[in-house]
Amino acid sequence: MDVRKGIFFLITCVYIQIFTSAHTSRKLYTDKWVVHINGSSVDAAALATRHGFVLNGEVFKDMYTFRRVGLPRRTSVSSLGITEKLLKEDKVLTADQVLWKRIYHRNSFSVNDRLWPDMWYVHSATRPSMNVIEAWKSGHTGKGITIAIVDNGVDINHPDLKANINNTLSYDFFDGDKDPSPDNPNESHGTKCAGAAAAVCNNTICGCGIAYSATIAGIKNNNGGTSSDIEARSLTHRLNEIDIYSNSWGESDDTDFGGPDDIVHRAIMRGISKGRSSKGSIYVWASGNSGPDDDCNADGYVNSIYTIGIASVSHHGYSASYGETCSAILAATYGSGRTNIVTTNTYGRCDKMFTGTSASAPIAAGLISLALQANKNLTWRDVQHLIVETSSLEGLTDSHIVNNGVGRKD
């Protein structure tokens, strides 16, 4: 990606559809057969018993359901041999193993959260779309995936977060305990990030996190400053239980190169090699808000090949005015718009003015959670490739889009 570019691919959930299709389009066979009998119900019962079935009722005249004892209720493997034996019977006209079909309700998506109308960035009318509602409708809401919000604290008692907080996985690396709540309630940054990623949905309170069924691990690793050992520990905390580490912080790179020193770099390396049972921890990083005159290539966290650098675009489809530009950015999500991003705030409050790449990064973490729910075997590199392959420039506005060295549009 050319370092002069001010526009980036918008992450969509097309990559979720790629992997869910492998699960939803594959045929699933049940332990039942529909058998057309040229005979009476007595003949059907006798036939079922002879072939190891239980007669499960009459669908309509002469069509009966047989359930085969000992077979799994659903399997991807058909029992063709059983069907062939049934068809050899003189009284059997047809015999078909019953398929399991996944049903999608073709209704509109609406929830009762108070700020749902302000969540323009997930509504179907917003273009380009991140396809979030489409993923939710398909059943992918982040369930079973854990996102660590690595920040200045998370209000674990917020009513729109509490149900998704895992207190066992959460940790405060300053006080050495499992309560990562900010020392000062006015320090709301981490709580806002948590809400953008995984606030509870349909509970009448604030809004919906992108992965509203995901688990949140609040990890407090800074309070206006931090140290390398705390950084390293926070980025390797519970590696096999946390899937994604969302980071909306970094050193200043305005006048000098900033980034992870050796111990932090080693921690990230350990995460991508050992995390998630060796599939690799996923590190999402906000690209920074110092504007186009700054260059996030100088940010060693963002330009690491082991992290996913995320920029912001506005609801108009432009690169955010505060956004930094660099070749290290992998993709963008929405970060500012009509009412900015809906989220949670300290003191149990709601907020619809969260903005910046700090908002975009947890949104990206939420999107990745949806993909991981669809396919938990994705490695850290798989996730990066999916973002590259499926993020889209369609609907984004910039006059400097060119083809890069491998023929992709930048």
Short mmCIF file of C-alpha atoms in Angstrom, two decimals:
data_model
loop_
_atom_site.label_atom_id
_atom_site.label_comp_id
_atom_site.label_asym_id
_atom_site.label_seq_id
_atom_site.Cartn_x
_atom_site.Cartn_y
_atom_site.Cartn_z
CA MET A 1 0.00 0.00 0.00
CA ASP A 2 1.42 3.36 -1.03
CA VAL A 3 2.37 5.42 2.04
CA ARG A 4 0.68 8.49 0.52
CA LYS A 5 -2.76 6.91 0.45
CA GLY A 6 -5.47 8.32 2.65
CA ILE A 7 -8.07 5.64 1.99
CA PHE A 8 -8.06 2.00 2.95
CA PHE A 9 -10.06 -1.14 2.39
CA LEU A 10 -13.16 -1.33 4.56
CA ILE A 11 -13.40 -4.61 6.42
CA THR A 12 -16.55 -6.46 5.44
CA CYS A 13 -18.02 -9.72 6.67
CA VAL A 14 -17.72 -11.34 3.25
CA TYR A 15 -14.94 -13.44 4.70
CA ILE A 16 -17.37 -14.75 7.29
CA GLN A 17 -19.68 -15.86 4.51
CA ILE A 18 -16.81 -17.70 2.83
CA PHE A 19 -16.32 -19.90 5.84
CA THR A 20 -19.93 -20.26 6.93
CA SER A 21 -20.83 -21.47 3.47
CA ALA A 22 -18.62 -24.48 4.04
CA HIS A 23 -20.77 -25.34 7.03
CA THR A 24 -24.23 -24.30 5.88
CA SER A 25 -24.19 -25.58 2.29
CA ARG A 26 -22.80 -29.03 3.11
CA LYS A 27 -25.53 -31.67 3.28
CA LEU A 28 -26.34 -33.04 6.71
CA TYR A 29 -28.07 -36.41 6.81
CA THR A 30 -30.37 -37.40 9.66
CA ASP A 31 -31.20 -40.79 11.15
CA LYS A 32 -34.62 -40.74 9.43
CA TRP A 33 -35.91 -42.01 6.08
CA VAL A 34 -39.13 -41.19 4.27
CA VAL A 35 -40.38 -44.43 2.75
CA HIS A 36 -43.23 -44.80 0.24
CA ILE A 37 -44.95 -48.13 0.92
CA ASN A 38 -47.28 -50.01 -1.40
CA GLY A 39 -49.18 -51.46 1.51
CA SER A 40 -50.76 -50.83 4.87
CA SER A 41 -49.41 -49.33 8.09
CA VAL A 42 -48.95 -52.91 9.34
CA ASP A 43 -46.68 -53.60 6.36
CA ALA A 44 -44.75 -50.39 7.12
CA ALA A 45 -44.25 -51.38 10.76
CA ALA A 46 -43.06 -54.85 9.82
CA LEU A 47 -40.66 -53.44 7.24
CA ALA A 48 -39.25 -50.93 9.70
CA THR A 49 -38.61 -53.62 12.32
CA ARG A 50 -36.97 -55.95 9.78
CA HIS A 51 -34.42 -53.28 8.81
CA GLY A 52 -33.63 -52.00 12.29
CA PHE A 53 -35.89 -48.95 12.18
CA VAL A 54 -38.55 -47.57 14.46
CA LEU A 55 -41.71 -46.50 12.67
CA ASN A 56 -41.89 -42.77 13.39
CA GLY A 57 -45.28 -41.92 11.96
CA GLU A 58 -47.12 -41.38 8.70
CA VAL A 59 -46.30 -38.21 6.76
CA PHE A 60 -49.39 -38.66 4.64
CA LYS A 61 -51.07 -41.61 2.92
CA ASP A 62 -48.57 -44.42 2.22
CA MET A 63 -45.56 -42.19 3.12
CA TYR A 64 -43.91 -43.11 6.41
CA THR A 65 -41.01 -41.82 8.48
CA PHE A 66 -38.55 -44.48 9.67
CA ARG A 67 -35.93 -43.68 12.33
CA ARG A 68 -32.82 -45.88 12.25
CA VAL A 69 -31.62 -46.97 15.69
CA GLY A 70 -27.95 -46.30 16.44
CA LEU A 71 -27.25 -43.66 13.79
CA PRO A 72 -26.20 -40.10 14.72
CA ARG A 73 -29.02 -37.59 14.53
CA ARG A 74 -27.02 -35.54 12.02
CA THR A 75 -23.97 -36.47 10.00
CA SER A 76 -22.26 -35.31 6.81
CA VAL A 77 -22.04 -38.92 5.60
CA SER A 78 -25.05 -40.52 3.90
CA SER A 79 -26.12 -44.09 4.63
CA LEU A 80 -26.48 -45.14 1.02
CA GLY A 81 -26.24 -48.85 1.83
CA ILE A 82 -29.29 -48.68 4.10
CA THR A 83 -31.26 -46.88 1.40
CA GLU A 84 -30.33 -49.52 -1.17
CA LYS A 85 -31.49 -52.35 1.11
CA LEU A 86 -34.85 -50.66 1.59
CA LEU A 87 -35.30 -50.21 -2.15
CA LYS A 88 -34.84 -53.95 -2.70
CA GLU A 89 -38.06 -54.61 -0.79
CA ASP A 90 -41.01 -55.36 -3.07
CA LYS A 91 -43.39 -53.09 -1.17
CA VAL A 92 -41.00 -50.09 -1.16
CA LEU A 93 -41.62 -47.64 -3.99
CA THR A 94 -39.19 -44.93 -2.85
CA ALA A 95 -36.84 -44.45 0.11
CA ASP A 96 -34.95 -41.25 0.83
CA GLN A 97 -32.71 -40.39 3.77
CA VAL A 98 -34.00 -37.17 5.32
CA LEU A 99 -31.74 -34.11 5.15
CA TRP A 100 -31.34 -31.55 7.92
CA LYS A 101 -31.96 -28.03 6.63
CA ARG A 102 -30.83 -24.87 8.32
CA ILE A 103 -33.57 -22.23 8.29
CA TYR A 104 -33.00 -18.47 8.00
CA HIS A 105 -35.81 -16.17 9.05
CA ARG A 106 -36.32 -13.53 6.40
CA ASN A 107 -37.32 -10.79 8.73
CA SER A 108 -35.77 -7.37 9.31
CA PHE A 109 -33.30 -7.01 12.13
CA SER A 110 -34.23 -4.71 14.98
CA VAL A 111 -33.43 -4.66 18.66
CA ASN A 112 -34.69 -2.76 21.68
CA ASP A 113 -31.44 -1.09 22.73
CA ARG A 114 -31.94 2.60 23.37
CA LEU A 115 -29.24 3.81 20.97
CA TRP A 116 -29.88 1.24 18.25
CA PRO A 117 -31.21 3.93 15.85
CA ASP A 118 -27.85 5.72 16.16
CA MET A 119 -25.84 2.68 15.09
CA TRP A 120 -25.76 3.84 11.47
CA TYR A 121 -22.51 1.97 10.79
CA VAL A 122 -24.22 -1.43 10.98
CA HIS A 123 -27.58 -0.52 9.42
CA SER A 124 -28.35 -1.87 5.98
CA ALA A 125 -28.67 1.61 4.46
CA THR A 126 -25.01 2.44 5.17
CA ARG A 127 -22.70 2.05 2.17
CA PRO A 128 -20.17 0.62 1.99
CA SER A 129 -21.52 -2.02 4.35
CA MET A 130 -19.55 -4.06 6.86
CA ASN A 131 -22.32 -6.71 6.50
CA VAL A 132 -22.64 -7.02 10.25
CA ILE A 133 -26.40 -7.62 10.36
CA GLU A 134 -26.06 -10.27 7.66
CA ALA A 135 -23.57 -12.08 9.87
CA TRP A 136 -25.85 -11.75 12.90
CA LYS A 137 -28.78 -13.14 10.94
CA SER A 138 -26.69 -16.17 10.01
CA GLY A 139 -26.09 -16.84 13.71
CA HIS A 140 -22.59 -15.38 14.01
CA THR A 141 -22.48 -13.00 16.97
CA GLY A 142 -19.06 -13.81 18.46
CA LYS A 143 -20.27 -16.60 20.73
CA GLY A 144 -17.39 -18.70 22.05
CA ILE A 145 -14.74 -16.09 21.15
CA THR A 146 -12.84 -14.02 23.72
CA ILE A 147 -11.66 -10.47 23.05
CA ALA A 148 -9.16 -8.90 25.40
CA ILE A 149 -9.52 -5.12 25.66
CA VAL A 150 -5.97 -4.11 26.49
CA ASP A 151 -6.27 -0.54 27.69
CA ASN A 152 -6.54 1.77 30.70
CA GLY A 153 -9.25 -0.31 32.33
CA VAL A 154 -12.73 -1.65 31.69
CA ASP A 155 -15.75 -1.00 33.90
CA ILE A 156 -16.63 -4.66 34.48
CA ASN A 157 -19.85 -3.73 36.31
CA HIS A 158 -21.33 -1.70 33.48
CA PRO A 159 -24.85 -3.09 32.90
CA ASP A 160 -24.26 -3.33 29.14
CA LEU A 161 -20.95 -5.21 29.58
CA LYS A 162 -21.28 -7.24 32.75
CA ALA A 163 -22.94 -10.30 31.20
CA ASN A 164 -20.07 -10.64 28.70
CA ILE A 165 -17.20 -9.95 31.10
CA ASN A 166 -15.08 -12.92 32.16
CA ASN A 167 -13.79 -11.95 35.58
CA THR A 168 -11.41 -14.91 35.68
CA LEU A 169 -9.62 -13.83 32.49
CA SER A 170 -9.61 -10.12 33.33
CA TYR A 171 -6.56 -8.65 35.06
CA ASP A 172 -5.15 -5.39 36.36
CA PHE A 173 -1.39 -5.44 35.85
CA PHE A 174 -0.94 -2.36 38.02
CA ASP A 175 -2.73 -3.54 41.14
CA GLY A 176 -2.13 -7.25 40.53
CA ASP A 177 -5.77 -8.33 40.79
CA LYS A 178 -8.67 -9.43 38.60
CA ASP A 179 -10.54 -6.14 38.66
CA PRO A 180 -9.38 -4.06 35.66
CA SER A 181 -11.80 -1.21 36.39
CA PRO A 182 -10.15 2.20 35.90
CA ASP A 183 -8.83 3.90 39.03
CA ASN A 184 -10.52 7.11 37.96
CA PRO A 185 -14.02 6.68 36.50
CA ASN A 186 -13.27 9.54 34.11
CA GLU A 187 -10.74 7.25 32.42
CA SER A 188 -13.34 5.75 30.10
CA HIS A 189 -11.26 4.86 27.04
CA GLY A 190 -11.05 1.12 27.68
CA THR A 191 -14.72 0.89 28.64
CA LYS A 192 -15.64 2.56 25.35
CA CYS A 193 -13.48 0.11 23.41
CA ALA A 194 -15.13 -2.82 25.19
CA GLY A 195 -18.61 -1.59 24.31
CA ALA A 196 -17.77 -1.07 20.64
CA ALA A 197 -16.47 -4.62 20.42
CA ALA A 198 -18.91 -6.61 22.54
CA ALA A 199 -21.63 -4.72 24.41
CA VAL A 200 -24.66 -6.91 25.13
CA CYS A 201 -27.47 -6.63 22.58
CA ASN A 202 -31.25 -6.44 22.97
CA ASN A 203 -31.25 -5.54 26.66
CA THR A 204 -32.75 -2.02 26.32
CA ILE A 205 -29.58 -0.31 27.61
CA CYS A 206 -27.09 1.26 25.17
CA GLY A 207 -26.36 -0.42 21.86
CA CYS A 208 -24.92 -3.61 20.43
CA GLY A 209 -21.26 -4.49 20.21
CA ILE A 210 -20.19 -5.85 16.84
CA ALA A 211 -19.64 -9.25 18.48
CA TYR A 212 -22.35 -8.93 21.10
CA SER A 213 -22.14 -12.54 22.26
CA ALA A 214 -18.34 -12.57 22.60
CA THR A 215 -16.59 -12.79 25.94
CA ILE A 216 -14.66 -9.73 27.14
CA ALA A 217 -11.44 -9.95 29.10
CA GLY A 218 -10.58 -6.56 30.53
CA ILE A 219 -6.82 -6.12 30.74
CA LYS A 220 -5.50 -2.97 32.35
CA ASN A 221 -1.98 -2.32 31.13
CA ASN A 222 -1.69 1.47 31.19
CA ASN A 223 -2.83 4.46 33.22
CA GLY A 224 -1.29 7.27 31.25
CA GLY A 225 1.94 5.31 31.03
CA THR A 226 3.19 1.77 31.30
CA SER A 227 6.36 -0.28 31.30
CA SER A 228 7.74 -2.89 28.94
CA ASP A 229 7.28 -5.79 31.33
CA ILE A 230 3.61 -4.90 31.85
CA GLU A 231 3.12 -4.58 28.09
CA ALA A 232 4.69 -7.99 27.53
CA ARG A 233 2.63 -9.66 30.26
CA SER A 234 -0.62 -8.09 29.07
CA LEU A 235 -0.08 -9.25 25.48
CA THR A 236 0.58 -12.84 26.55
CA HIS A 237 -2.02 -13.07 29.30
CA ARG A 238 -3.96 -16.38 29.12
CA LEU A 239 -2.80 -17.10 25.58
CA ASN A 240 -4.89 -20.21 25.09
CA GLU A 241 -8.08 -18.67 26.45
CA ILE A 242 -8.01 -15.28 24.73
CA ASP A 243 -8.42 -15.17 20.96
CA ILE A 244 -8.02 -11.49 20.08
CA TYR A 245 -6.11 -8.68 21.81
CA SER A 246 -7.59 -5.31 20.85
CA ASN A 247 -5.17 -2.42 21.35
CA SER A 248 -6.16 1.21 20.89
CA TRP A 249 -2.97 2.71 22.28
CA GLY A 250 0.70 3.17 21.40
CA GLU A 251 3.76 5.35 21.88
CA SER A 252 4.06 8.74 20.25
CA ASP A 253 5.71 8.58 16.85
CA ASP A 254 5.41 12.29 16.03
CA THR A 255 9.10 13.02 16.34
CA ASP A 256 10.74 9.63 16.60
CA PHE A 257 10.17 5.98 15.86
CA GLY A 258 8.22 4.34 18.64
CA GLY A 259 7.36 0.73 19.17
CA PRO A 260 7.83 -2.44 21.12
CA ASP A 261 11.23 -3.02 22.62
CA ASP A 262 12.76 -6.47 22.69
CA ILE A 263 10.68 -8.00 25.50
CA VAL A 264 7.40 -6.75 23.99
CA HIS A 265 8.41 -7.94 20.53
CA ARG A 266 9.19 -11.34 22.04
CA ALA A 267 5.79 -11.34 23.72
CA ILE A 268 4.00 -10.74 20.43
CA MET A 269 6.12 -13.46 18.80
CA ARG A 270 5.16 -15.81 21.60
CA GLY A 271 1.51 -14.96 21.06
CA ILE A 272 1.49 -15.70 17.34
CA SER A 273 3.42 -18.94 17.80
CA LYS A 274 1.86 -20.30 21.02
CA GLY A 275 -1.51 -18.56 21.41
CA ARG A 276 -4.86 -20.19 20.63
CA SER A 277 -3.29 -23.66 20.87
CA SER A 278 -0.59 -22.65 18.37
CA LYS A 279 -3.03 -21.18 15.83
CA GLY A 280 -1.75 -17.79 16.90
CA SER A 281 -3.10 -14.91 18.95
CA ILE A 282 -4.62 -12.10 16.89
CA TYR A 283 -3.34 -8.63 17.70
CA VAL A 284 -5.48 -5.74 16.43
CA TRP A 285 -3.93 -2.28 16.63
CA ALA A 286 -5.34 1.21 16.10
CA SER A 287 -3.19 3.04 13.56
CA GLY A 288 -3.22 6.42 15.30
CA ASN A 289 -4.97 9.79 15.18
CA SER A 290 -2.21 12.31 14.45
CA GLY A 291 -3.49 13.12 10.99
CA PRO A 292 -2.05 12.76 7.49
CA ASP A 293 1.08 14.74 8.33
CA ASP A 294 2.12 11.88 10.61
CA ASP A 295 3.20 8.49 9.31
CA CYS A 296 2.23 5.32 11.13
CA ASN A 297 5.08 3.47 9.45
CA ALA A 298 7.04 4.97 12.35
CA ASP A 299 4.78 3.11 14.79
CA GLY A 300 6.46 -0.19 15.55
CA TYR A 301 3.25 -1.72 16.90
CA VAL A 302 1.25 -0.97 13.76
CA ASN A 303 3.96 -1.86 11.26
CA SER A 304 4.71 -5.25 12.80
CA ILE A 305 3.82 -8.05 10.40
CA TYR A 306 2.29 -9.86 13.38
CA THR A 307 -0.36 -7.21 14.08
CA ILE A 308 -3.40 -5.98 12.18
CA GLY A 309 -3.22 -2.20 11.75
CA ILE A 310 -6.68 -0.61 11.50
CA ALA A 311 -7.53 2.86 10.19
CA SER A 312 -10.81 4.81 10.20
CA VAL A 313 -13.19 5.97 7.51
CA SER A 314 -16.13 8.34 7.91
CA HIS A 315 -19.75 7.68 7.01
CA HIS A 316 -19.16 9.67 3.80
CA GLY A 317 -16.61 7.09 2.69
CA TYR A 318 -13.58 9.32 3.16
CA SER A 319 -10.46 8.54 5.10
CA ALA A 320 -10.94 10.11 8.53
CA SER A 321 -9.41 13.56 8.83
CA TYR A 322 -7.49 12.51 11.94
CA GLY A 323 -6.17 9.33 10.36
CA GLU A 324 -2.50 8.65 9.79
CA THR A 325 -1.45 7.13 6.48
CA CYS A 326 1.07 4.37 5.99
CA SER A 327 1.73 1.12 4.17
CA ALA A 328 1.39 -0.80 7.45
CA ILE A 329 -2.39 -0.35 7.62
CA LEU A 330 -4.15 -3.52 6.59
CA ALA A 331 -7.75 -2.26 6.49
CA ALA A 332 -10.21 0.24 7.91
CA THR A 333 -13.54 0.26 9.69
CA TYR A 334 -15.90 3.11 10.48
CA GLY A 335 -14.65 5.47 13.15
CA SER A 336 -16.64 8.67 12.74
CA GLY A 337 -19.90 9.73 11.25
CA ARG A 338 -23.38 11.04 11.92
CA THR A 339 -23.24 10.33 15.65
CA ASN A 340 -19.87 8.57 15.75
CA ILE A 341 -19.76 5.13 17.38
CA VAL A 342 -22.31 3.93 19.97
CA THR A 343 -20.71 2.37 23.03
CA THR A 344 -20.53 2.18 26.81
CA ASN A 345 -19.05 4.71 29.19
CA THR A 346 -18.09 4.66 32.86
CA TYR A 347 -20.64 5.40 35.60
CA GLY A 348 -22.95 3.00 33.74
CA ARG A 349 -23.53 5.57 31.01
CA CYS A 350 -24.04 5.18 27.28
CA ASP A 351 -22.11 7.10 24.65
CA LYS A 352 -22.68 7.80 20.97
CA MET A 353 -19.69 10.06 20.37
CA PHE A 354 -16.81 7.56 20.47
CA THR A 355 -14.50 8.24 17.55
CA GLY A 356 -10.99 7.79 16.20
CA THR A 357 -9.00 4.71 15.31
CA SER A 358 -9.51 3.82 18.97
CA ALA A 359 -13.11 3.03 17.98
CA SER A 360 -12.20 1.40 14.69
CA ALA A 361 -9.85 -1.17 16.23
CA PRO A 362 -12.40 -2.81 18.58
CA ILE A 363 -14.93 -2.79 15.73
CA ALA A 364 -12.37 -4.75 13.70
CA ALA A 365 -11.80 -7.07 16.65
CA GLY A 366 -15.55 -7.67 16.75
CA LEU A 367 -15.67 -8.46 13.03
CA ILE A 368 -12.81 -10.92 13.38
CA SER A 369 -14.68 -12.56 16.26
CA LEU A 370 -17.59 -13.25 13.93
CA ALA A 371 -15.22 -14.94 11.49
CA LEU A 372 -13.61 -17.01 14.24
CA GLN A 373 -16.99 -18.21 15.43
CA ALA A 374 -17.64 -19.40 11.87
CA ASN A 375 -14.28 -21.18 11.75
CA LYS A 376 -12.24 -21.50 14.94
CA ASN A 377 -9.40 -23.19 13.07
CA LEU A 378 -8.32 -19.97 11.38
CA THR A 379 -4.71 -19.11 12.13
CA TRP A 380 -3.45 -15.59 12.72
CA ARG A 381 -2.18 -15.56 9.12
CA ASP A 382 -5.48 -16.87 7.78
CA VAL A 383 -7.22 -13.90 9.38
CA GLN A 384 -4.82 -11.45 7.76
CA HIS A 385 -5.30 -13.08 4.35
CA LEU A 386 -9.07 -13.02 4.73
CA ILE A 387 -8.99 -9.31 5.48
CA VAL A 388 -6.83 -8.66 2.42
CA GLU A 389 -8.91 -10.88 0.14
CA THR A 390 -12.35 -9.70 1.18
CA SER A 391 -12.13 -6.09 2.34
CA SER A 392 -13.54 -3.73 -0.25
CA LEU A 393 -12.89 -0.29 -1.69
CA GLU A 394 -16.39 -0.13 -3.11
CA GLY A 395 -18.18 2.99 -1.95
CA LEU A 396 -15.06 4.60 -0.52
CA THR A 397 -13.97 7.95 -1.93
CA ASP A 398 -10.40 8.86 -2.72
CA SER A 399 -8.59 10.27 -5.73
CA HIS A 400 -5.30 8.49 -5.08
CA ILE A 401 -6.30 4.85 -5.57
CA VAL A 402 -3.74 3.00 -7.67
CA ASN A 403 -2.68 -0.57 -8.30
CA ASN A 404 0.15 -1.73 -6.05
CA GLY A 405 3.03 -4.04 -6.93
CA VAL A 406 0.90 -7.19 -6.82
CA GLY A 407 -1.95 -5.70 -8.80
CA ARG A 408 -4.22 -4.90 -5.90
CA LYS A 409 -5.91 -1.54 -5.59
CA ASP A 410 -4.48 0.72 -2.89
#
